[in-house]
């Protein structure tokens, strides 16, 4: 093998979008401040989308995240189609939903098995987990592969799909092309149900979030690719009214903007979706949730792993339903004509509501773009949780606290959660 | 002999595209018995790329301290990557992928990593001058590595 024995100090591998810093100030045994600093790429994209053609955002914004590119594509399409007054035919909507199911399956499988489960099983990471629970990790890989297969078939490839366009798709699959996918998904459904049983057996600390919830709802199905915004406090509004309710503001300690819902901290993501929409799950997913001990709502952030597993069952089940009823649309897309308008669009990224807003001129040039990802929406709620967690555990060492805080953060699956030691913790004890 | 060349990285993050750039160049050489894959970091995709491979050569960008952009490090994985900590938000990194493969009994028979020190990991396409200058060297080294390995193993395959 290699004769070279150079030892390197590598600060980082190259994909550097995930980085978290957490600073606490403790005075007289009380936590005064918990400040989480998350690096947030969408800000850059908002700037360089200005002046671009209105057909470009689905491809450009999909580059923001390698795990949820479909979410960015679909929210961008929803916003731009809203601006252009485009109404999609149901078969195209269904295909978009099917593509999105693939992303949910792949993203949830990654988080459940490779990022979150080690926290419950007393191992450092997925590699250690693989040594003691190989069949489980193999099941996680098979699920991830099934999600990737949906993305590849409909999107052209698993990461940063290229087949999505404003008004639909560049090409729609034939019925026979989806047949092998259905076979793989039928096996994946067994794996997804086994996943729910597996995570339901974990031990969960008692905890309950104390904030409002925000998720999309649809009257006849669990919301994924679109829907009406709904809150636990009883408000409902449309994507075009998002700006009236959700306000972003700058905080001194972070480059990411914080968002508040009607002046309050709030949570988006699996717990919000499930608590506001569990009645819309398929029978199979609902039964899996009941068997796992979930009620009609779930407020324990540690149990979010069970909710993600139930959502994975739903996504597989829903993908099978959509493939079962699929007939190839006559046209793969609806042509969108530009006009001077503003459009808002939302969809349920695996981590929660993702909002896009575009202002166009008459030629379809983008005058302004706003992208509010779930991680920045959840940041205030995560900080609240960290503050109370830390306050209850101040007797721990800084190393122990770092581990506890990382675990607390991972419950929310933000865009910093995968690195084993991702957190740079500073505690100012005065 | 089945050899696999995996270029890891995101072509839209400047020097992170060095792995894919090498992969495309190797693909154009049409080396016999060599599969070429481009992976953006997805761990399950990485594991699948080297299924049944005798040799896997992985090319990725790295950041080092102190930095020397364009410097090429070659070694047996995962030792090449030393104490590297992945900072990606959702990719587990090559070190973790290889360790995971080993834990699952799915490691490649032989793995070599070429790590190229990045200069610019900002948004956009195109490599920095330092990494561009290193590119032909990496391509030639990787091609030679695969050819030598093929020759070495040929008697076994008869």
Coordinates of C-alpha atoms in Angstrom, one line a residue:
Chain A
X1 CA 0.0 0.0 0.0
X2 CA 1.1 3.6 0.3
X3 CA 4.6 4.2 1.4
X4 CA 3.7 7.7 2.6
X5 CA 2.9 8.1 6.2
X6 CA 2.1 11.8 6.3
X7 CA -0.1 12.7 9.3
X8 CA -2.5 15.5 8.6
X9 CA -4.5 17.8 10.7
X10 CA -7.7 18.2 8.8
X11 CA -10.0 20.9 10.1
X12 CA -12.8 19.8 7.9
X13 CA -13.9 17.8 5.0
X14 CA -15.1 19.9 2.1
X15 CA -18.8 20.1 2.4
X16 CA -18.9 22.8 5.0
X17 CA -22.5 24.0 5.2
X18 CA -23.1 22.5 8.6
X19 CA -21.6 24.3 11.5
X20 CA -23.0 25.1 14.9
X21 CA -21.7 27.2 17.8
X22 CA -23.5 27.4 21.0
X23 CA -22.8 30.0 23.7
X24 CA -24.3 30.1 27.2
X25 CA -24.0 32.7 29.9
X26 CA -24.6 31.4 33.4
X27 CA -24.9 33.9 36.2
X28 CA -25.4 32.9 39.9
X29 CA -26.5 29.5 38.8
X30 CA -29.1 30.7 36.3
X31 CA -28.9 30.5 32.5
X32 CA -29.0 34.0 31.2
X33 CA -28.6 33.4 27.6
X34 CA -28.4 30.4 25.2
X35 CA -27.3 31.5 21.7
X36 CA -27.1 29.0 18.9
X37 CA -25.2 30.2 15.8
X38 CA -26.1 28.3 12.7
X39 CA -24.6 29.0 9.3
X40 CA -27.4 29.6 6.9
X41 CA -26.8 29.3 3.1
X42 CA -30.2 30.6 1.8
X43 CA -29.2 34.2 2.6
X44 CA -26.6 34.0 -0.2
X45 CA -29.1 32.5 -2.6
X46 CA -31.6 35.3 -2.0
X47 CA -29.0 37.8 -3.2
X48 CA -27.9 36.1 -6.4
X49 CA -31.4 35.1 -7.5
X50 CA -32.1 38.8 -8.0
X51 CA -32.0 39.6 -11.7
X52 CA -32.3 36.0 -12.7
X53 CA -35.0 34.5 -15.0
X54 CA -38.1 33.3 -13.2
X55 CA -37.6 29.7 -14.6
X56 CA -34.3 29.3 -12.8
X57 CA -35.0 29.1 -9.0
X58 CA -36.1 25.5 -9.0
X59 CA -32.7 24.4 -10.2
X60 CA -30.7 27.1 -8.4
X61 CA -32.3 26.7 -4.9
X62 CA -32.2 22.9 -5.0
X63 CA -28.4 23.4 -4.5
X64 CA -29.0 24.9 -1.0
X65 CA -29.3 21.4 0.5
X66 CA -28.1 18.0 -0.6
X67 CA -30.6 16.2 1.6
X68 CA -33.8 18.2 0.8
X69 CA -33.3 19.6 -2.8
X70 CA -36.9 18.5 -3.7
X71 CA -38.3 20.7 -0.9
X72 CA -36.5 23.7 -2.4
X73 CA -37.6 22.9 -5.9
X74 CA -41.2 22.4 -5.0
X75 CA -41.5 25.5 -2.7
X76 CA -39.9 27.5 -5.5
X77 CA -42.3 26.1 -8.1
X78 CA -45.3 26.7 -5.9
X79 CA -44.3 30.4 -5.3
X80 CA -43.5 31.0 -9.0
X81 CA -46.6 29.3 -10.2
X82 CA -48.6 31.4 -7.8
X83 CA -47.0 34.5 -9.2
X84 CA -47.7 33.4 -12.8
X85 CA -51.2 32.2 -12.1
X86 CA -50.4 28.6 -13.2
X87 CA -52.7 25.9 -12.1
X88 CA -51.3 22.4 -12.3
X89 CA -53.3 19.3 -13.4
X90 CA -53.8 16.8 -10.7
X91 CA -51.5 14.1 -12.3
X92 CA -48.6 16.5 -12.3
X93 CA -49.3 17.4 -8.7
X94 CA -49.4 13.7 -7.8
X95 CA -46.0 13.1 -9.5
X96 CA -44.5 16.0 -7.6
X97 CA -45.9 14.5 -4.4
X98 CA -44.4 11.1 -5.3
X99 CA -41.0 12.7 -5.9
X100 CA -41.3 14.4 -2.5
X101 CA -42.2 11.1 -0.8
X102 CA -38.8 9.8 -2.1
X103 CA -37.1 12.7 -0.3
X104 CA -39.0 12.1 2.9
X105 CA -38.0 8.4 2.9
X106 CA -34.4 9.1 2.2
X107 CA -34.0 12.0 4.6
X108 CA -35.9 10.4 7.5
X109 CA -34.0 7.1 7.0
X110 CA -30.7 9.0 7.3
X111 CA -31.7 10.9 10.4
X112 CA -33.4 8.0 12.2
X113 CA -30.6 5.4 11.6
X114 CA -27.4 7.3 11.2
X115 CA -27.9 10.5 13.2
X116 CA -30.5 10.1 15.9
X117 CA -30.6 6.4 16.9
X118 CA -27.1 6.4 18.3
X119 CA -28.2 8.9 21.0
X120 CA -30.7 6.3 22.3
X121 CA -28.5 3.3 22.2
X122 CA -25.4 4.5 24.0
X123 CA -23.1 4.5 21.1
X124 CA -21.0 7.3 19.6
X125 CA -22.2 7.1 16.1
X126 CA -23.7 5.0 13.3
X127 CA -20.4 3.1 12.8
X128 CA -20.5 1.8 16.4
X129 CA -24.2 1.1 15.9
X130 CA -23.4 -1.0 12.8
X131 CA -21.1 -3.1 14.9
X132 CA -23.7 -4.0 17.5
X133 CA -26.9 -3.8 15.3
X134 CA -25.9 -4.6 11.8
X135 CA -29.3 -5.8 10.6
X136 CA -30.9 -2.5 11.8
X137 CA -28.3 -0.4 9.9
X138 CA -28.7 -2.6 6.8
X139 CA -32.5 -2.0 7.1
X140 CA -31.8 1.8 7.3
X141 CA -29.6 1.6 4.2
X142 CA -32.3 -0.3 2.3
X143 CA -34.9 2.3 3.2
X144 CA -32.5 5.1 2.2
X145 CA -31.9 3.3 -1.1
X146 CA -35.7 3.0 -1.7
X147 CA -36.1 6.8 -1.2
X148 CA -33.1 7.4 -3.5
X149 CA -34.7 5.1 -6.2
X150 CA -37.8 7.3 -6.2
X151 CA -35.7 10.4 -6.6
X152 CA -33.6 8.9 -9.4
X153 CA -36.6 7.7 -11.3
X154 CA -38.6 10.9 -11.2
X155 CA -35.9 13.5 -10.6
X156 CA -33.2 12.0 -12.9
X157 CA -30.8 11.5 -10.0
X158 CA -30.9 11.1 -6.2
X159 CA -29.0 14.3 -5.2
X160 CA -30.1 17.6 -6.7
X161 CA -32.7 16.2 -9.1
X162 CA -32.7 17.8 -12.6
X163 CA -36.1 16.8 -14.0
X164 CA -38.2 19.3 -12.1
X165 CA -39.3 22.5 -13.9
X166 CA -41.7 25.3 -13.4
X167 CA -45.2 23.9 -14.3
X168 CA -44.2 20.2 -13.9
X169 CA -41.4 18.0 -15.2
X170 CA -39.2 17.9 -18.2
X171 CA -40.2 14.3 -18.7
X172 CA -42.8 12.1 -17.0
X173 CA -42.2 8.4 -16.5
X174 CA -44.1 5.7 -18.2
X175 CA -46.3 3.3 -16.2
X176 CA -43.9 0.5 -16.8
X177 CA -41.0 2.5 -15.6
X178 CA -42.6 2.9 -12.2
X179 CA -43.3 -0.8 -11.9
X180 CA -39.9 -1.9 -10.5
X181 CA -40.1 1.1 -8.1
X182 CA -43.4 -0.3 -6.7
X183 CA -41.7 -3.6 -6.0
X184 CA -38.9 -2.0 -4.2
X185 CA -41.3 0.2 -2.2
X186 CA -43.4 -2.8 -1.1
X187 CA -40.3 -4.2 0.5
X188 CA -39.5 -0.8 1.9
X189 CA -42.9 -0.7 3.6
X190 CA -42.0 -3.8 5.7
X191 CA -38.7 -2.0 6.5
X192 CA -40.5 1.2 7.5
X193 CA -42.9 -0.7 9.7
X194 CA -40.0 -2.5 11.3
X195 CA -38.4 0.9 11.9
X196 CA -41.4 2.1 13.9
X197 CA -41.3 -1.0 16.0
X198 CA -37.5 -0.6 16.5
X199 CA -37.5 3.1 17.6
X200 CA -40.7 2.6 19.7
X201 CA -38.6 0.4 22.0
X202 CA -36.1 3.1 22.8
X203 CA -36.2 4.9 26.2
X204 CA -37.5 8.5 26.0
X205 CA -36.8 11.1 28.7
X206 CA -39.9 13.1 29.8
X207 CA -39.9 16.3 28.0
X208 CA -42.5 18.6 26.4
X209 CA -42.2 21.5 24.1
X210 CA -43.9 24.7 25.1
X211 CA -44.4 26.7 22.0
X212 CA -46.8 27.1 19.1
X213 CA -46.7 24.7 16.2
X214 CA -46.8 25.5 12.5
X215 CA -47.5 23.0 9.7
X216 CA -49.3 22.6 6.4
X217 CA -52.6 20.8 6.4
X218 CA -54.6 19.4 3.5
X219 CA -58.2 18.3 3.9
X220 CA -57.8 14.8 2.5
X221 CA -54.2 13.8 3.0
X222 CA -51.1 14.4 5.1
X223 CA -49.6 17.6 3.8
X224 CA -46.3 17.3 1.9
X225 CA -46.0 19.2 -1.4
X226 CA -48.4 22.0 -0.4
X227 CA -51.3 23.0 1.7
X228 CA -52.8 25.6 4.0
X229 CA -50.7 26.8 6.9
X230 CA -52.1 25.9 10.3
X231 CA -51.1 26.6 13.9
X232 CA -51.7 24.8 17.2
X233 CA -53.2 28.1 18.5
X234 CA -55.9 27.9 15.9
X235 CA -54.8 30.3 13.1
X236 CA -54.9 29.3 9.5
X237 CA -53.5 31.2 6.5
X238 CA -52.3 30.7 3.0
X239 CA -48.7 30.9 1.6
X240 CA -49.4 34.4 0.2
X241 CA -50.2 35.5 3.8
X242 CA -47.1 34.0 5.3
X243 CA -45.3 37.3 5.6
X244 CA -48.2 38.7 7.6
X245 CA -47.8 36.1 10.3
X246 CA -44.1 35.0 10.2
X247 CA -41.6 37.8 10.7
X248 CA -37.8 37.3 10.5
X249 CA -35.5 39.4 12.6
X250 CA -31.8 39.6 13.1
X251 CA -30.1 38.5 16.3
X252 CA -26.7 39.6 17.3
X253 CA -25.2 36.2 17.8
X254 CA -26.1 34.5 14.6
X255 CA -25.8 35.0 10.8
X256 CA -29.1 33.2 10.5
X257 CA -32.3 35.2 10.9
X258 CA -34.8 34.1 13.6
X259 CA -38.4 33.9 12.8
X260 CA -41.5 34.4 15.0
X261 CA -45.0 33.4 14.4
X262 CA -47.4 36.3 15.3
X263 CA -44.7 37.4 17.8
X264 CA -44.1 34.0 19.4
X265 CA -41.5 31.3 19.1
X266 CA -42.8 28.3 17.3
X267 CA -41.8 24.9 16.0
X268 CA -42.2 23.4 12.5
X269 CA -41.3 19.9 11.5
X270 CA -42.4 16.3 12.3
X271 CA -43.9 17.1 15.8
X272 CA -45.9 20.0 14.3
X273 CA -47.0 18.0 11.3
X274 CA -48.1 15.0 13.3
X275 CA -49.8 17.0 16.0
X276 CA -51.8 19.0 13.5
X277 CA -52.4 16.3 10.9
X278 CA -52.2 12.8 12.4
X279 CA -55.8 12.2 11.5
X280 CA -54.9 12.5 7.8
X281 CA -52.3 9.7 7.9
X282 CA -53.1 6.5 6.0
X283 CA -54.6 3.6 7.9
X284 CA -51.3 1.7 7.9
X285 CA -49.4 4.7 9.2
X286 CA -52.0 5.5 11.8
X287 CA -52.0 1.9 13.1
X288 CA -48.2 2.0 13.3
X289 CA -48.4 5.2 15.3
X290 CA -51.0 3.7 17.7
X291 CA -48.9 0.5 18.1
X292 CA -45.9 2.7 18.9
X293 CA -47.8 4.4 21.7
X294 CA -48.3 7.7 20.0
X295 CA -51.5 9.5 20.6
X296 CA -53.1 12.0 18.2
X297 CA -50.4 14.5 19.0
X298 CA -46.8 14.4 20.2
X299 CA -45.0 17.1 22.1
X300 CA -41.9 15.2 23.3
X301 CA -38.9 16.2 21.1
X302 CA -37.1 12.9 21.9
X303 CA -40.1 11.0 20.5
X304 CA -39.6 12.9 17.2
X305 CA -37.7 9.8 16.1
X306 CA -40.9 7.8 16.3
X307 CA -42.9 10.4 14.5
X308 CA -40.3 10.4 11.7
X309 CA -40.6 6.6 11.5
X310 CA -44.3 6.9 11.2
X311 CA -44.0 9.5 8.5
X312 CA -41.6 7.2 6.7
X313 CA -44.3 4.5 6.7
X314 CA -46.7 7.1 5.4
X315 CA -44.4 8.3 2.6
X316 CA -43.8 4.7 1.4
X317 CA -47.5 3.9 1.6
X318 CA -48.4 7.1 -0.2
X319 CA -45.8 6.5 -2.9
X320 CA -47.3 3.1 -3.5
X321 CA -50.8 4.6 -3.7
X322 CA -49.6 7.2 -6.2
X323 CA -47.8 4.7 -8.3
X324 CA -50.9 2.4 -8.2
X325 CA -53.2 5.1 -9.7
X326 CA -50.6 6.6 -12.1
X327 CA -51.5 7.3 -15.7
X328 CA -48.9 9.2 -17.7
X329 CA -50.1 12.8 -18.1
X330 CA -50.6 14.0 -21.7
X331 CA -48.2 16.9 -21.1
X332 CA -45.3 16.8 -18.7
X333 CA -45.7 20.4 -17.8
X334 CA -47.9 23.5 -18.0
X335 CA -46.2 26.5 -19.7
X336 CA -45.9 29.5 -17.4
X337 CA -46.0 33.0 -18.8
X338 CA -44.3 35.7 -16.8
X339 CA -46.1 38.7 -15.4
X340 CA -45.4 41.4 -12.9
X341 CA -46.5 39.8 -9.7
X342 CA -45.5 38.5 -6.3
X343 CA -46.0 34.8 -5.4
X344 CA -45.6 32.8 -2.3
X345 CA -45.2 29.1 -1.9
X346 CA -44.8 26.5 0.9
X347 CA -44.1 22.8 1.2
X348 CA -43.2 20.5 4.0
X349 CA -39.5 19.8 3.8
X350 CA -38.5 16.8 6.0
X351 CA -37.5 19.3 8.7
X352 CA -40.6 21.5 8.4
X353 CA -42.3 24.3 6.5
X354 CA -40.1 25.8 3.8
X355 CA -41.3 29.2 2.4
X356 CA -40.3 30.9 -0.9
X357 CA -41.5 34.3 -2.1
X358 CA -40.6 35.9 -5.4
X359 CA -41.3 39.3 -6.9
X360 CA -41.2 39.3 -10.7
X361 CA -41.3 42.1 -13.4
X362 CA -43.3 41.8 -16.6
X363 CA -40.4 40.0 -18.4
X364 CA -40.1 37.4 -15.6
X365 CA -37.0 38.8 -14.1
X366 CA -36.7 38.3 -10.3
X367 CA -36.8 41.6 -8.5
X368 CA -36.6 40.0 -5.0
X369 CA -36.4 36.6 -3.4
X370 CA -37.1 35.4 0.1
X371 CA -36.4 31.9 1.4
X372 CA -37.2 30.9 5.0
X373 CA -36.0 27.4 5.8
X374 CA -37.3 25.4 8.7
X375 CA -34.0 25.5 10.6
X376 CA -34.1 29.2 11.1
X377 CA -37.8 29.0 12.0
X378 CA -37.1 26.5 14.6
X379 CA -34.0 28.2 16.0
X380 CA -35.8 30.2 18.8
X381 CA -37.6 27.0 20.0
X382 CA -34.4 25.1 20.0
X383 CA -32.7 27.8 22.0
X384 CA -35.6 27.7 24.5
X385 CA -35.3 24.0 24.9
X386 CA -31.5 24.3 25.3
X387 CA -31.9 27.0 27.9
X388 CA -34.2 24.8 30.1
X389 CA -32.1 21.7 29.5
X390 CA -29.0 23.5 30.5
X391 CA -30.6 25.1 33.5
X392 CA -31.7 21.7 34.8
X393 CA -28.2 20.2 34.4
X394 CA -25.7 22.9 35.4
X395 CA -23.9 20.4 37.7
X396 CA -22.6 18.5 34.7
X397 CA -19.1 19.1 33.3
X398 CA -18.7 21.1 30.1
X399 CA -18.0 17.9 28.1
X400 CA -21.1 16.3 29.5
X401 CA -23.2 19.4 28.7
X402 CA -21.9 19.5 25.2
X403 CA -23.1 15.9 24.6
X404 CA -26.5 16.7 26.2
X405 CA -26.9 19.9 24.1
X406 CA -26.0 18.1 20.9
X407 CA -28.6 15.5 21.7
X408 CA -31.2 18.1 22.4
X409 CA -30.4 19.8 19.1
X410 CA -30.5 16.5 17.2
X411 CA -34.1 16.0 18.3
X412 CA -35.0 18.8 15.9
X413 CA -32.9 17.5 12.9
X414 CA -31.6 21.0 12.0
X415 CA -29.1 21.4 9.2
X416 CA -26.1 20.9 11.5
X417 CA -27.0 17.7 13.1
X418 CA -25.0 15.0 11.4
X419 CA -21.4 15.5 12.5
X420 CA -20.6 13.4 15.5
X421 CA -19.0 16.4 17.3
X422 CA -20.6 19.3 15.6
X423 CA -20.9 21.7 18.5
X424 CA -18.4 24.3 19.6
X425 CA -19.7 25.0 23.1
X426 CA -18.7 28.1 25.1
X427 CA -20.0 28.4 28.7
X428 CA -19.4 31.7 30.5
X429 CA -19.8 30.9 34.2
X430 CA -19.8 34.0 36.2
Chain B
X1 CA -10.1 -6.8 -11.9
X2 CA -12.8 -4.4 -11.0
X3 CA -11.6 -0.9 -10.1
X4 CA -13.9 1.9 -9.1
X5 CA -13.0 5.6 -9.2
X6 CA -15.3 7.7 -7.0
X7 CA -15.1 11.5 -7.3
X8 CA -16.7 12.9 -4.2
X9 CA -17.9 16.5 -4.0
X10 CA -20.3 19.2 -5.1
X11 CA -19.3 20.8 -8.4
X12 CA -21.2 23.9 -7.5
X13 CA -19.0 24.6 -4.5
X14 CA -15.8 25.6 -6.4
X15 CA -12.9 23.4 -5.3
X16 CA -15.3 20.8 -3.8
X17 CA -15.7 19.9 -7.4
X18 CA -12.2 18.5 -7.8
X19 CA -13.4 14.9 -7.2
X20 CA -16.1 15.0 -9.9
X21 CA -13.6 16.8 -12.2
X22 CA -11.1 13.9 -11.8
X23 CA -13.9 11.4 -12.3
X24 CA -15.0 12.9 -15.6
X25 CA -11.5 12.9 -16.9
X26 CA -10.9 9.3 -15.9
X27 CA -14.3 8.4 -17.5
X28 CA -13.0 9.9 -20.8
X29 CA -10.0 7.5 -20.7
X30 CA -12.2 4.4 -20.9
X31 CA -9.9 2.3 -18.8
X32 CA -10.9 -1.4 -19.1
X33 CA -12.6 -2.8 -16.0
X34 CA -13.0 0.5 -14.3
X35 CA -16.3 2.0 -13.1
X36 CA -16.5 5.7 -12.5
X37 CA -18.9 7.3 -10.1
X38 CA -19.6 10.8 -8.9
X39 CA -21.1 11.0 -5.4
X40 CA -21.9 14.2 -3.5
X41 CA -21.4 12.6 -0.2
X42 CA -24.4 10.4 0.4
X43 CA -23.2 7.6 2.5
X44 CA -25.5 4.9 1.1
X45 CA -24.5 5.8 -2.4
X46 CA -20.8 5.7 -1.5
X47 CA -21.2 2.2 -0.1
X48 CA -23.0 1.0 -3.2
X49 CA -20.3 2.4 -5.5
X50 CA -17.6 -0.1 -4.4
X51 CA -19.8 -3.2 -4.2
X52 CA -17.7 -6.1 -5.4
X53 CA -14.7 -3.9 -6.3
X54 CA -11.1 -5.0 -5.9
X55 CA -9.9 -1.5 -5.7
X56 CA -11.6 1.8 -5.0
X57 CA -9.9 5.1 -5.5
X58 CA -11.6 8.0 -3.9
X59 CA -10.9 11.6 -4.8
X60 CA -12.1 14.4 -2.5
X61 CA -11.3 17.9 -1.5
X62 CA -10.1 18.6 2.0
X63 CA -9.2 21.6 4.1
X64 CA -6.0 21.4 6.1
X65 CA -4.3 23.4 8.8
X66 CA -1.9 25.0 7.9
X67 CA -3.3 25.2 4.4
X68 CA -1.4 24.6 1.2
X69 CA -4.1 24.8 -1.6
X70 CA -3.5 22.3 -4.4
X71 CA -1.3 20.0 -2.3
X72 CA -2.2 16.4 -3.0
X73 CA -2.3 13.7 -0.2
X74 CA -2.4 10.1 -1.1
X75 CA -2.8 7.2 1.3
X76 CA -4.6 4.1 2.4
X77 CA -8.0 5.1 3.6
X78 CA -9.0 6.0 6.2
X79 CA -5.6 6.9 7.6
X80 CA -5.1 9.5 5.0
X81 CA -7.9 11.5 6.5
X82 CA -6.4 11.3 10.0
X83 CA -8.4 13.1 12.6
X84 CA -10.8 14.7 10.1
X85 CA -14.1 15.6 11.5
X86 CA -17.0 15.9 9.1
X87 CA -18.7 19.2 9.3
X88 CA -21.2 18.5 6.6
X89 CA -24.8 18.9 7.7
X90 CA -26.0 15.6 6.6
X91 CA -23.3 13.7 4.8
X92 CA -21.2 11.4 7.1
X93 CA -18.0 11.8 5.2
X94 CA -15.6 9.4 3.6
X95 CA -14.0 8.3 6.8
X96 CA -17.3 7.4 8.4
X97 CA -18.5 5.7 5.2
X98 CA -15.4 3.5 5.0
X99 CA -15.7 2.7 8.7
X100 CA -19.4 1.9 8.3
X101 CA -18.6 -0.3 5.4
X102 CA -16.0 -2.2 7.5
X103 CA -18.5 -2.6 10.3
X104 CA -21.0 -4.0 7.8
X105 CA -18.5 -6.3 6.1
X106 CA -18.9 -4.3 2.9
X107 CA -15.5 -2.6 2.7
X108 CA -13.6 -2.5 -0.5
X109 CA -10.7 -5.0 -0.8
X110 CA -8.4 -2.1 -1.2
X111 CA -9.0 1.6 -0.9
X112 CA -6.9 4.6 -1.8
X113 CA -7.8 8.2 -1.1
X114 CA -6.5 11.2 -2.9
X115 CA -7.2 14.3 -0.9
X116 CA -6.7 17.6 -2.7
X117 CA -6.4 20.7 -0.5
X118 CA -9.0 23.2 -1.4
X119 CA -8.6 26.9 -1.6
X120 CA -12.1 28.2 -2.4
X121 CA -15.3 26.4 -1.2
X122 CA -17.6 29.2 -2.0
X123 CA -20.7 29.0 -4.2
X124 CA -20.2 28.7 -7.9
X125 CA -18.5 26.5 -10.5
X126 CA -14.9 26.3 -11.5
X127 CA -11.8 25.3 -9.6
X128 CA -9.3 27.8 -8.1
X129 CA -6.0 28.3 -9.9
X130 CA -4.1 26.2 -7.2
X131 CA -6.5 23.2 -7.5
X132 CA -6.7 23.6 -11.3
X133 CA -3.0 23.3 -11.4
X134 CA -3.1 20.1 -9.4
X135 CA -5.8 18.5 -11.5
X136 CA -3.6 17.0 -14.2
X137 CA -1.3 15.6 -11.6
X138 CA -4.2 13.9 -9.8
X139 CA -5.7 12.5 -13.0
X140 CA -2.3 11.1 -14.1
X141 CA -1.6 9.6 -10.6
X142 CA -5.1 8.1 -10.3
X143 CA -4.9 6.6 -13.9
X144 CA -1.5 5.1 -13.1
X145 CA -2.7 3.7 -9.8
X146 CA -5.6 1.9 -11.5
X147 CA -3.4 0.6 -14.4
X148 CA -0.7 -0.7 -12.0
X149 CA -3.3 -2.3 -9.9
X150 CA -4.9 -4.0 -12.9
X151 CA -1.5 -5.4 -14.0
X152 CA -0.7 -6.6 -10.5
X153 CA -3.9 -8.5 -10.2
X154 CA -4.2 -9.8 -13.7
X155 CA -2.6 -13.2 -13.0
X156 CA -5.1 -13.9 -10.2
X157 CA -8.0 -13.4 -12.5
X158 CA -7.0 -16.2 -14.9

